[in-house]
Short mmCIF file of C-alpha atoms in Angstrom, two decimals:
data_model
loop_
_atom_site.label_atom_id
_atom_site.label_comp_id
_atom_site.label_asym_id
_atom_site.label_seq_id
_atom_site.Cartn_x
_atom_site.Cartn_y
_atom_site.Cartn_z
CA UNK A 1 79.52 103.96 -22.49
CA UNK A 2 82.78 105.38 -21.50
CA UNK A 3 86.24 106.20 -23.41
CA UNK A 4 87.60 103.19 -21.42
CA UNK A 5 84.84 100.88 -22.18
CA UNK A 6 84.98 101.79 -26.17
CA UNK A 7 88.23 101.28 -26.06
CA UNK A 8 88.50 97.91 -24.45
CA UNK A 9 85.83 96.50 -26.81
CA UNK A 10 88.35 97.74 -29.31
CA UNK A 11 85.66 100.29 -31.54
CA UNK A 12 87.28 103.22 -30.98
CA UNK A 13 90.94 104.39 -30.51
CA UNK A 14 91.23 106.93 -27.51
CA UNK A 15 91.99 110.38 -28.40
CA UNK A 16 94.75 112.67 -26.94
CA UNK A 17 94.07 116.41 -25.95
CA UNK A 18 97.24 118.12 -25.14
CA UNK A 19 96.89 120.69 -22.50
CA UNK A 20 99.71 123.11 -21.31
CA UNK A 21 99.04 126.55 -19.03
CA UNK A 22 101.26 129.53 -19.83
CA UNK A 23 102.20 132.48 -18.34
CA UNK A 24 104.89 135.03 -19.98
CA UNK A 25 106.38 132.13 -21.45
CA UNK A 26 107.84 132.79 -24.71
CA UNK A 27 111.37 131.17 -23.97
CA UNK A 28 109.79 127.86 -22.78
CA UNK A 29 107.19 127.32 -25.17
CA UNK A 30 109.51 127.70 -28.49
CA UNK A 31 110.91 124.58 -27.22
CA UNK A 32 108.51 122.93 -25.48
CA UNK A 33 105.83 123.20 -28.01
CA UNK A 34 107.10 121.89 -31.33
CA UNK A 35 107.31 118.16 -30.43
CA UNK A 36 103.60 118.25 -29.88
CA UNK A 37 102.74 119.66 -32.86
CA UNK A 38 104.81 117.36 -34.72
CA UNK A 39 103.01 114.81 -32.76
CA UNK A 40 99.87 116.36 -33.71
CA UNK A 41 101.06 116.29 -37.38
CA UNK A 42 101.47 112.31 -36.74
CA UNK A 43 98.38 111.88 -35.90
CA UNK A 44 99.52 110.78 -31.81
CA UNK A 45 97.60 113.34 -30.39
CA UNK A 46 94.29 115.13 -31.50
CA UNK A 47 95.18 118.73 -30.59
CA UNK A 48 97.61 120.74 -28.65
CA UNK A 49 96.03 123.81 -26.52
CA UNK A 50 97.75 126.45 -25.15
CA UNK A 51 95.74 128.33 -22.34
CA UNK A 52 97.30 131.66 -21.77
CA UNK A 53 96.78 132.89 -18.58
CA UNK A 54 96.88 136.44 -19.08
CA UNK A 55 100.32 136.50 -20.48
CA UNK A 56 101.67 140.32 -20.49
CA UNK A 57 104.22 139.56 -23.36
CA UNK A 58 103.87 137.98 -26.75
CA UNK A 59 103.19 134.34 -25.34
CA UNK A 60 99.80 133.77 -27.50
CA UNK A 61 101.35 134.59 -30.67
CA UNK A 62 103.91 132.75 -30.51
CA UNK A 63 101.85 130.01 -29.16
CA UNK A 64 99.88 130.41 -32.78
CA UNK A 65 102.96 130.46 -34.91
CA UNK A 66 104.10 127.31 -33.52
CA UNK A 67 101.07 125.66 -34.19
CA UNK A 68 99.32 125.40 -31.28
CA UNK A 69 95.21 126.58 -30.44
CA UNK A 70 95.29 129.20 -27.92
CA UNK A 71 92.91 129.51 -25.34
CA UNK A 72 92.32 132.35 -22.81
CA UNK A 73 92.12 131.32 -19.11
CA UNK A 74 89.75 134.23 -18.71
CA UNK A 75 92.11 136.35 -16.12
CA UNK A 76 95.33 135.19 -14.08
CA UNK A 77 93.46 132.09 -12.61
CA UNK A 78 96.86 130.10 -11.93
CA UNK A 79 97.62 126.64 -14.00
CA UNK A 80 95.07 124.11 -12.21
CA UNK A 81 91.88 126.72 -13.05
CA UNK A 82 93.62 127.06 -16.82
CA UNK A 83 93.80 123.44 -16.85
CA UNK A 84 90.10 122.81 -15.89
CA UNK A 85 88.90 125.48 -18.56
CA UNK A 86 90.70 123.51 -21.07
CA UNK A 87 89.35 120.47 -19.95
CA UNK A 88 85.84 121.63 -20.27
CA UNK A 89 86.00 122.59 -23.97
CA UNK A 90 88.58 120.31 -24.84
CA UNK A 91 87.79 116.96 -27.51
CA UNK A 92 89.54 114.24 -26.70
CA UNK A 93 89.27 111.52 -24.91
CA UNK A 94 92.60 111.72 -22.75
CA UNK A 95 93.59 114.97 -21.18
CA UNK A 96 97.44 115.45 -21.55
CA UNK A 97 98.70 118.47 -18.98
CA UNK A 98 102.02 118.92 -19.65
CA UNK A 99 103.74 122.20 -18.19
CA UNK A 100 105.62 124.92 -20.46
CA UNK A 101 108.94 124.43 -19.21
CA UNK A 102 108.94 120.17 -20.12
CA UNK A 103 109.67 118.91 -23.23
CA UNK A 104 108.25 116.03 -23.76
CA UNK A 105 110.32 113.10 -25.55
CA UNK A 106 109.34 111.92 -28.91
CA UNK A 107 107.91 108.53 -27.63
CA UNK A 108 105.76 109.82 -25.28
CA UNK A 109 102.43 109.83 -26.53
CA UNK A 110 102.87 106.32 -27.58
CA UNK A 111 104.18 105.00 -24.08
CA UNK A 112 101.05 106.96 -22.10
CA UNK A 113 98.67 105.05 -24.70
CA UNK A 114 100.08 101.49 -23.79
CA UNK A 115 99.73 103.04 -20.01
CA UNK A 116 96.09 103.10 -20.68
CA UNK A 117 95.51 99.85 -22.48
CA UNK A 118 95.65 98.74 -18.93
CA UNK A 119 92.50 97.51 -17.11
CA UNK A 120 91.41 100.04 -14.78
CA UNK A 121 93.80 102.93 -15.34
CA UNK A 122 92.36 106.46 -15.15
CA UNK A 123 95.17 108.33 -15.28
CA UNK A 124 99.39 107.88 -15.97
CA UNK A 125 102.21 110.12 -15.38
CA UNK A 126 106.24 110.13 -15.96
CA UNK A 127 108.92 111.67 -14.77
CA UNK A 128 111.77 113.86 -15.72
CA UNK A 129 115.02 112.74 -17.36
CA UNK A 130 118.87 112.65 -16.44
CA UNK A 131 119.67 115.45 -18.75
CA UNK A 132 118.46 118.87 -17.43
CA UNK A 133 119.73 121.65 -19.62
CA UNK A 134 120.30 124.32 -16.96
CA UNK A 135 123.64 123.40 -15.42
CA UNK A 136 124.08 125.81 -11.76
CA UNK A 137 123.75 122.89 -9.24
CA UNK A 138 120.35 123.40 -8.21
CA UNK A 139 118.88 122.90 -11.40
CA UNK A 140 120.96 119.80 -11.66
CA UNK A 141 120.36 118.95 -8.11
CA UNK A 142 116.76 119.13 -8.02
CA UNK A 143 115.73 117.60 -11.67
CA UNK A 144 118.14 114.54 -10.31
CA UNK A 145 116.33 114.29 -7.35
CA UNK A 146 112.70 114.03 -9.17
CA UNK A 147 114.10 111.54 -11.44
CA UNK A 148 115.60 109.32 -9.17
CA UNK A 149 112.58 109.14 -6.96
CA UNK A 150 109.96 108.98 -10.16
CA UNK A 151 112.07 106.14 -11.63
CA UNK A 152 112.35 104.18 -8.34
CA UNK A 153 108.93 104.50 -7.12
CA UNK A 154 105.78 102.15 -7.48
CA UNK A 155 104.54 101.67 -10.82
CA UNK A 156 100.63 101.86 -9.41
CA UNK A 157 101.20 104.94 -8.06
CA UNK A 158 99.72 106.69 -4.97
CA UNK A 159 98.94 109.80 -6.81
CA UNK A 160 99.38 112.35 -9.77
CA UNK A 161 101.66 114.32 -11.12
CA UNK A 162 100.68 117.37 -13.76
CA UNK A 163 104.05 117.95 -14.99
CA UNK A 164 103.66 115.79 -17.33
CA UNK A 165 100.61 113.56 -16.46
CA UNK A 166 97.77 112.21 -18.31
CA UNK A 167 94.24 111.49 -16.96
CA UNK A 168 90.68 109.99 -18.81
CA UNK A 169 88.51 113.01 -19.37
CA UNK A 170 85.44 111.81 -18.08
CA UNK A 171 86.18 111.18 -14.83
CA UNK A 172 88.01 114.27 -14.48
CA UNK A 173 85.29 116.33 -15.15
CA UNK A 174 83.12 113.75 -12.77
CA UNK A 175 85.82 114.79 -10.36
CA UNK A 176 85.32 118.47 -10.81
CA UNK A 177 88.97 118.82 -12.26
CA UNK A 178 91.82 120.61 -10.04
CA UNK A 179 91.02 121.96 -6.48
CA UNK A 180 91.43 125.62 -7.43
CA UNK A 181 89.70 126.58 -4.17
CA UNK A 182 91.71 124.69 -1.74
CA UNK A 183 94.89 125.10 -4.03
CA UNK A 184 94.40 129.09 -4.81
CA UNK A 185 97.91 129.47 -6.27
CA UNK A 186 100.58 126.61 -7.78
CA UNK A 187 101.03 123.76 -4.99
CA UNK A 188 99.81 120.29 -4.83
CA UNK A 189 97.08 120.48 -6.62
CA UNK A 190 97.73 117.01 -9.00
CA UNK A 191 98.83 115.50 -5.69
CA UNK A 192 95.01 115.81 -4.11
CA UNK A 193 93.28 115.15 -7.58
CA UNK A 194 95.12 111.81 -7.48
CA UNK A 195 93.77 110.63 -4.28
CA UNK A 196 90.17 111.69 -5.47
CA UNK A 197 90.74 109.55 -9.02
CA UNK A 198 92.12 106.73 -6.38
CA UNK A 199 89.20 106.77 -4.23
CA UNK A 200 86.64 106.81 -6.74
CA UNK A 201 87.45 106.24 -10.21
CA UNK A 202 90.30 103.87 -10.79
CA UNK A 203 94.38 103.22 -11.24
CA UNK A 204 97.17 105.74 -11.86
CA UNK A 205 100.24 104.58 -13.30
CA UNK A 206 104.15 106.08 -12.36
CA UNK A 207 105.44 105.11 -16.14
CA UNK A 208 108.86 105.32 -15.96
CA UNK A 209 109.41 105.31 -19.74
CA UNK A 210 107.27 108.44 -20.41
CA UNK A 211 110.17 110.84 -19.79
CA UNK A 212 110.31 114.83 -20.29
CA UNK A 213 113.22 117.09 -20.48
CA UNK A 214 112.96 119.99 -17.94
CA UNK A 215 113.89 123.47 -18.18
CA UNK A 216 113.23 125.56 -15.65
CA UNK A 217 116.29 127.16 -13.93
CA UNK A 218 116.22 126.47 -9.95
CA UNK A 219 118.00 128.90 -7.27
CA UNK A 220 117.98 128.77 -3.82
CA UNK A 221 115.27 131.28 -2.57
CA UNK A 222 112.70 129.92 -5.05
CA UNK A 223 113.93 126.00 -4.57
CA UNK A 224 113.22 126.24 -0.45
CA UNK A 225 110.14 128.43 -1.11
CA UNK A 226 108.71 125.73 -3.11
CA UNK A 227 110.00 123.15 -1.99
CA UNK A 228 108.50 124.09 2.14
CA UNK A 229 105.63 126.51 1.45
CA UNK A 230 103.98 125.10 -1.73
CA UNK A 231 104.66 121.56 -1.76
CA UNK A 232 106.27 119.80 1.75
CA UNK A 233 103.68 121.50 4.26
CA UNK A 234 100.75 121.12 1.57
CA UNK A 235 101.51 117.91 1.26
CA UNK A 236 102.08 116.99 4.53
CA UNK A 237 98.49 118.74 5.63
CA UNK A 238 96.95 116.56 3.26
CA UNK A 239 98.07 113.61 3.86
CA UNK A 240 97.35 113.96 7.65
CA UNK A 241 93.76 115.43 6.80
CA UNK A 242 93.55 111.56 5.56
CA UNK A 243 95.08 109.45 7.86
CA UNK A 244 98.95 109.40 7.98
CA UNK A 245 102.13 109.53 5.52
CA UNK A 246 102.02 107.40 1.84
CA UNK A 247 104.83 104.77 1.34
CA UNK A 248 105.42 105.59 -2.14
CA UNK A 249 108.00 108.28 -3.84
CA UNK A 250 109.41 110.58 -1.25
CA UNK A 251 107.64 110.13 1.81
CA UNK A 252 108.31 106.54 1.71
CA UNK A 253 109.53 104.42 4.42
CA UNK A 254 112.95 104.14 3.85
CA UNK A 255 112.88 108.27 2.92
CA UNK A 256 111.81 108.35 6.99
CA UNK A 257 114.37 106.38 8.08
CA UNK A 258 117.02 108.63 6.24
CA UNK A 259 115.59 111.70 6.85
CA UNK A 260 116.17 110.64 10.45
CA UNK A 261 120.07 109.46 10.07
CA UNK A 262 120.30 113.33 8.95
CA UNK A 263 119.28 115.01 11.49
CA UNK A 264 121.48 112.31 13.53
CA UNK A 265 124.58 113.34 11.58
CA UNK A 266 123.71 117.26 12.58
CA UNK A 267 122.74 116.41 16.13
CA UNK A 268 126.39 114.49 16.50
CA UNK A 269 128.40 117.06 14.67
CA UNK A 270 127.18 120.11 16.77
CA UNK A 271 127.49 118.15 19.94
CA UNK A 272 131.21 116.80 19.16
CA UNK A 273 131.54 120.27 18.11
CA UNK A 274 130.58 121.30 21.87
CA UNK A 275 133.28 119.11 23.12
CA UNK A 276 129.83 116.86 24.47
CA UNK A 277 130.42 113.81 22.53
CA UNK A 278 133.70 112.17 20.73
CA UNK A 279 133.82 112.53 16.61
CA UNK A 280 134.12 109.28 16.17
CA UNK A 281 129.91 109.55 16.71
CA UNK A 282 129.76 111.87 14.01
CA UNK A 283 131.76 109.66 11.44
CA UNK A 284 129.47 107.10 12.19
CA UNK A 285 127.07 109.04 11.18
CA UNK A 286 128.22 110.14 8.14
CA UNK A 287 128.83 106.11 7.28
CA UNK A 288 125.59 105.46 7.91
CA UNK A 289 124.21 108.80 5.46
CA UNK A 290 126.56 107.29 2.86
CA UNK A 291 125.31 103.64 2.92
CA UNK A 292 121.75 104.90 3.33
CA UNK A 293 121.87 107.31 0.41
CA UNK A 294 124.41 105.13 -1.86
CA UNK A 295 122.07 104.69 -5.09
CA UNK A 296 121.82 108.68 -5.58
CA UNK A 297 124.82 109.01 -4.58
CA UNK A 298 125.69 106.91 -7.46
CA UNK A 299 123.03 109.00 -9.70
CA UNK A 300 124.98 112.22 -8.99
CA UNK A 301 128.26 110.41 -9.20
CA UNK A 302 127.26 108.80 -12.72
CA UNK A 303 126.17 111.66 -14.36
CA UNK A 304 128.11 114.96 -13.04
CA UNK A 305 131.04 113.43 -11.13
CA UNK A 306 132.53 113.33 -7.65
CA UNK A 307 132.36 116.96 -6.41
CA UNK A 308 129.06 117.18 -7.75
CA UNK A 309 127.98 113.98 -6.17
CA UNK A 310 129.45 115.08 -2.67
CA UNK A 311 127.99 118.36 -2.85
CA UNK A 312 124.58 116.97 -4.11
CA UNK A 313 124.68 114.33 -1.12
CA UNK A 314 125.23 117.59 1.25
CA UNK A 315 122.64 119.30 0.23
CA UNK A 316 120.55 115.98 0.03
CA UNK A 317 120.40 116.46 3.93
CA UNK A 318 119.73 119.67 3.95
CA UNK A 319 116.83 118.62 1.90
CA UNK A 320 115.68 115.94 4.53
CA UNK A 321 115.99 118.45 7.53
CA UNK A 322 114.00 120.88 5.82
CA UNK A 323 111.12 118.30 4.42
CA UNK A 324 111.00 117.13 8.34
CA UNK A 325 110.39 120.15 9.76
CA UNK A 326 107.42 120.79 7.28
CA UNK A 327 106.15 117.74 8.24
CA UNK A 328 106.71 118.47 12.27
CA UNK A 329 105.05 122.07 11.23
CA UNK A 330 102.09 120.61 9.90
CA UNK A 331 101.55 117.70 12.43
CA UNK A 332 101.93 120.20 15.27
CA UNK A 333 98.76 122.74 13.41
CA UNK A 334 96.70 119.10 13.42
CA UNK A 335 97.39 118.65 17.08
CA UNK A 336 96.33 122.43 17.70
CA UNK A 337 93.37 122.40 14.98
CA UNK A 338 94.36 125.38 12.79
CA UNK A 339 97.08 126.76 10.67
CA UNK A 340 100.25 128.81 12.03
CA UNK A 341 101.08 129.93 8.36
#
């Protein structure tokens, strides 16, 4: 008998393991890691384990001092291999991966419980909050951005997401855990472990109330060079591999349709530009980008005011041209049956 079926019969309460890779990451962990040791101290959560991957700085003491079990990865496998070795030797019956730089609010571990008191659920996630602490316009930018799309998505979600995501331990270990062979350095890794837990183990919930504060400081070479290399073309290889785009988060439908009005609203502007078509075609466009894009436009607006909200809607574009073209990258490699990067 399973954790889920114990628990629906109501014998047993399921058990949290909390699960968070580190690398050189002192600075993060300080904060990140006393809520869950005060939830630990509760009683919400059975154990809190730290798996240093081959931290060159003092990142396992301080892991130890705060409370936490430290665990070594066994070299510098990356976060999905230190996740899975955690897994394997963790106790509970829910494994909790939350990353270094999230701080998870104090509900949490409550609201992912009720997530799984669900029929059917194998696994639950959140998102990140309105609040980011670093304030450069990146960092404010892209944290926005996640939360606006986590909070608006389905609540039966089309996939995972290890940021701060939660998952039954039994059938992740059916599962194998992470891809760490197909995913040899940080990408999508939760992303294709959610379509195998789909397939063939049960439900994932988006919860929309099991929030996290994030940390990490974005800037622009290491925003694109996520953003393209490690998660848009991934992503977009995968989810040809199996058939076509999901209509959930930000590959949705209506993200299409937008993504298309931008690269309308650059196509008219360099054209009027040429003297090839009137302006009044590229103030139609922008119309259109500002009644297609009006509820994050109102998210930006709401919490950092109008030049932020102007600048974040400019970039926004940027953001759709790029994410297109890593999707036109990787359909062209499936026409041509290999790689080009």
């Amino acid at each position: 008998m399973d954790d889920q079926e114990r628990t629906a019969e109501g014998k047993t309460p399921l058990s949290i393991s909390v699960i968070m890779p580190v690398y050189n990451g002192t600075e993060f962990i300080q904060q990140s890691l006393p809520p869950l040791v005060a939830m630990r101290e509760r009683g919400e959560v059975l154990e809190v384990i730290v798996v240093d991957d081959s931290s060159s700085d003092d990142t396992p003491d301080v892991a130890r001092r705060l409370g936490a079990e430290v665990m070594p990865s066994g070299g510098r496998l990356g976060p999905g291999a230190a996740r899975n070795v955690a897994a394997g030797e963790s106790k509970g019956d829910i494994l909790w991966f939350i990353d270094a730089d999230v701080i998870v609010h104090d509900d949490a571990a409550k609201v992912l419980l009720k997530g799984f008191a669900e029929p059917g659920v194998v696994g639950v996630f959140g998102s990140y909050d309105d609040k980011p602490p670093a304030q450069n316009f990146l960092s404010q930018y892209k944290n926005l951005v996640h939360h606006y799309y986590h909070q608006r998505a389905r609540r039966e979600a089309s996939t995972f997401w290890s940021g701060c995501g939660a998952v039954r331990k039994a059938p992740f270990l059916r599962q194998g855990g992470f891809d760490v062979e197909m995913f040899n350095r940080p990408s999508i890794e939760d992303i294709e472990l959610g379509y195998r837990l789909l397939e063939k183990e049960g439900k994932l919930l988006l919860l929309t109330d099991l929030q996290c504060t994030h940390l990490k400081e974005w800037r622009f070479v290491n925003l694109i060079h996520t953003e393209v290399f490690c998660r848009a073309i991934p992503w977009a290889r995968l989810m040809l591999s199996r058939g076509g785009l999901d209509n959930d988060l930000n590959v949705g439908v209506r993200e299409r349709v937008k993504a298309v009005l931008a690269a309308l609203l650059v196509l008219t502007a360099l054209l009027a530009l040429g003297g090839v078509l009137s302006w009044v075609y590229p103030v139609l466009a922008v119309v259109l980008v500002v009644y297609a894009n009006q509820d994050i436009l109102r998210l930006f607006y709401r919490r950092k005011g109008f030049r932020f909200a102007l600048k974040g809607l400019l970039f926004h574009q940027l953001y759709y041209l790029y994410s297109a073209s890593a999707f036109a990258w990787a359909l062209i490699e499936s026409k041509l049956g290999k790689k080009l990067a």
